[in-house]
JSON list of C-alpha atoms in Angstrom, two decimals:
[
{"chain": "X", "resi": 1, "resn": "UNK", "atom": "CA", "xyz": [297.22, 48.37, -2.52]},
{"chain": "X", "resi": 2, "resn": "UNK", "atom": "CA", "xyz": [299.16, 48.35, -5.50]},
{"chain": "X", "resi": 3, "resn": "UNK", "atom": "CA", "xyz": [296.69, 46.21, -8.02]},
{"chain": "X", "resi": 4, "resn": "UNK", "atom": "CA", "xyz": [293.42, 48.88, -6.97]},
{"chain": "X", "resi": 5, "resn": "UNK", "atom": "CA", "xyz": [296.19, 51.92, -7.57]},
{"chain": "X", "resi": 6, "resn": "UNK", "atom": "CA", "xyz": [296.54, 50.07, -10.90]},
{"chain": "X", "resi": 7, "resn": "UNK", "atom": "CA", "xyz": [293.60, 48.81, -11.97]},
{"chain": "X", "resi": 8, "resn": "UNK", "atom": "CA", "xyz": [292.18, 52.58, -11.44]},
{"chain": "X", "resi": 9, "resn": "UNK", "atom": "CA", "xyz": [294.59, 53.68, -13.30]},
{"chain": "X", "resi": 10, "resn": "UNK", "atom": "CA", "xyz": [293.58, 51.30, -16.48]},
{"chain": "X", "resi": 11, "resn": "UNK", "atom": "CA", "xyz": [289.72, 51.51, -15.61]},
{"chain": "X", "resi": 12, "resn": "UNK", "atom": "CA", "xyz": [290.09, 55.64, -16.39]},
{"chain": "X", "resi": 13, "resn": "UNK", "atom": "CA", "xyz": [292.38, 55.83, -18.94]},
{"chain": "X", "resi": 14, "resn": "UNK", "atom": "CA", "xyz": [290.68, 53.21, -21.25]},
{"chain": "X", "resi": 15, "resn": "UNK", "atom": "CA", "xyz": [289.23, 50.64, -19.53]},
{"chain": "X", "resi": 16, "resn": "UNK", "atom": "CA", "xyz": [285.70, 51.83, -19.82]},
{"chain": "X", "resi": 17, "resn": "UNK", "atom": "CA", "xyz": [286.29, 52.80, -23.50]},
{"chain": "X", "resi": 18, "resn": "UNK", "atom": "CA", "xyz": [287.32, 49.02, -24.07]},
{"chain": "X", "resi": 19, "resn": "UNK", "atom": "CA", "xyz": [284.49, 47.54, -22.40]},
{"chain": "X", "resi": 20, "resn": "UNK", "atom": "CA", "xyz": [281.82, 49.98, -24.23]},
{"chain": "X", "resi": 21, "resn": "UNK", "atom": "CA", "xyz": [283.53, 48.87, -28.14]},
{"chain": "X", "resi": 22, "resn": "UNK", "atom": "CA", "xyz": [283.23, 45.23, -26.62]},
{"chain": "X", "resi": 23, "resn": "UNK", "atom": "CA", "xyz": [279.40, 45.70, -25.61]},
{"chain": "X", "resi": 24, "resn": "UNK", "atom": "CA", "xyz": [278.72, 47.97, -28.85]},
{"chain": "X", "resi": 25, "resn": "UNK", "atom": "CA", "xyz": [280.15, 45.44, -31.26]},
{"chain": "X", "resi": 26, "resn": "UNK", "atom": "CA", "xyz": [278.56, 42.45, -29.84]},
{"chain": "X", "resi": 27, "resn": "UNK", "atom": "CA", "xyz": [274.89, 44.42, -30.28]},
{"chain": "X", "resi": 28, "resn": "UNK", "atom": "CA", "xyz": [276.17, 44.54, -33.59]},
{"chain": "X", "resi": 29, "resn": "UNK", "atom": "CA", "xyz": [276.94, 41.20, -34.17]},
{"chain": "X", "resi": 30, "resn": "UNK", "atom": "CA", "xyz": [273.04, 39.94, -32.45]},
{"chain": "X", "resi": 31, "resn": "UNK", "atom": "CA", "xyz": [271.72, 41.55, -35.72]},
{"chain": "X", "resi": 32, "resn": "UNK", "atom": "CA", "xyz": [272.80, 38.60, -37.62]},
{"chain": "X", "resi": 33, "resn": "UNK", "atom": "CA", "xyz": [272.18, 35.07, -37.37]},
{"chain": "X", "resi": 34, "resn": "UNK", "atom": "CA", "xyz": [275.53, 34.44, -38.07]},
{"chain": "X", "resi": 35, "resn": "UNK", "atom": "CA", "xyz": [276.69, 36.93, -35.35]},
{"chain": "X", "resi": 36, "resn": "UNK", "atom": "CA", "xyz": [274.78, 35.51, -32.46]},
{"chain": "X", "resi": 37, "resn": "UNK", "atom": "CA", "xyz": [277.06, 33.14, -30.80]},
{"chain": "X", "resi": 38, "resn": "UNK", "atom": "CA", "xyz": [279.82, 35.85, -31.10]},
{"chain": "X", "resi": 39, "resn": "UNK", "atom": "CA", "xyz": [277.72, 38.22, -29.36]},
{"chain": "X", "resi": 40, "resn": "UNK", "atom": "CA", "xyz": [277.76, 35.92, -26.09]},
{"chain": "X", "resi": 41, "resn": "UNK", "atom": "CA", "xyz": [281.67, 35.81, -26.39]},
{"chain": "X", "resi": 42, "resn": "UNK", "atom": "CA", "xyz": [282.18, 39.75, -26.74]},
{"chain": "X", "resi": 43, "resn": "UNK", "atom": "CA", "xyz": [279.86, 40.29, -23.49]},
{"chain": "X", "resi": 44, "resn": "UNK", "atom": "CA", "xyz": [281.38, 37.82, -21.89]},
{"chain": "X", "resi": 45, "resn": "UNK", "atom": "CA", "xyz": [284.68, 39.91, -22.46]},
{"chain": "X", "resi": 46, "resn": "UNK", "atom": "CA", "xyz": [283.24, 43.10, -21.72]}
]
């Protein structure tokens, strides 16, 4: 009961924010060539 209480807590006060930089910078990095096996890592993170 604890855990959900706290992962809540860290999905509203940032967790979403985290996960959106993680998804927006690995579309940035699939505009390179160089990028593109980064961009599998980052959206594996987010």
């Amino acid at each position: 009961m604890i855990r959900l209480i706290l992962n809540l807590l860290w999905f509203f006060f940032g967790g979403w924010l985290a996960g959106l930089l993680w998804l927006l910078g690995g579309a940035l990095l699939a505009l390179t060539v160089v990028g593109l096996p980064w961009t599998f890592a980052a959206w594996r993170i987010a």
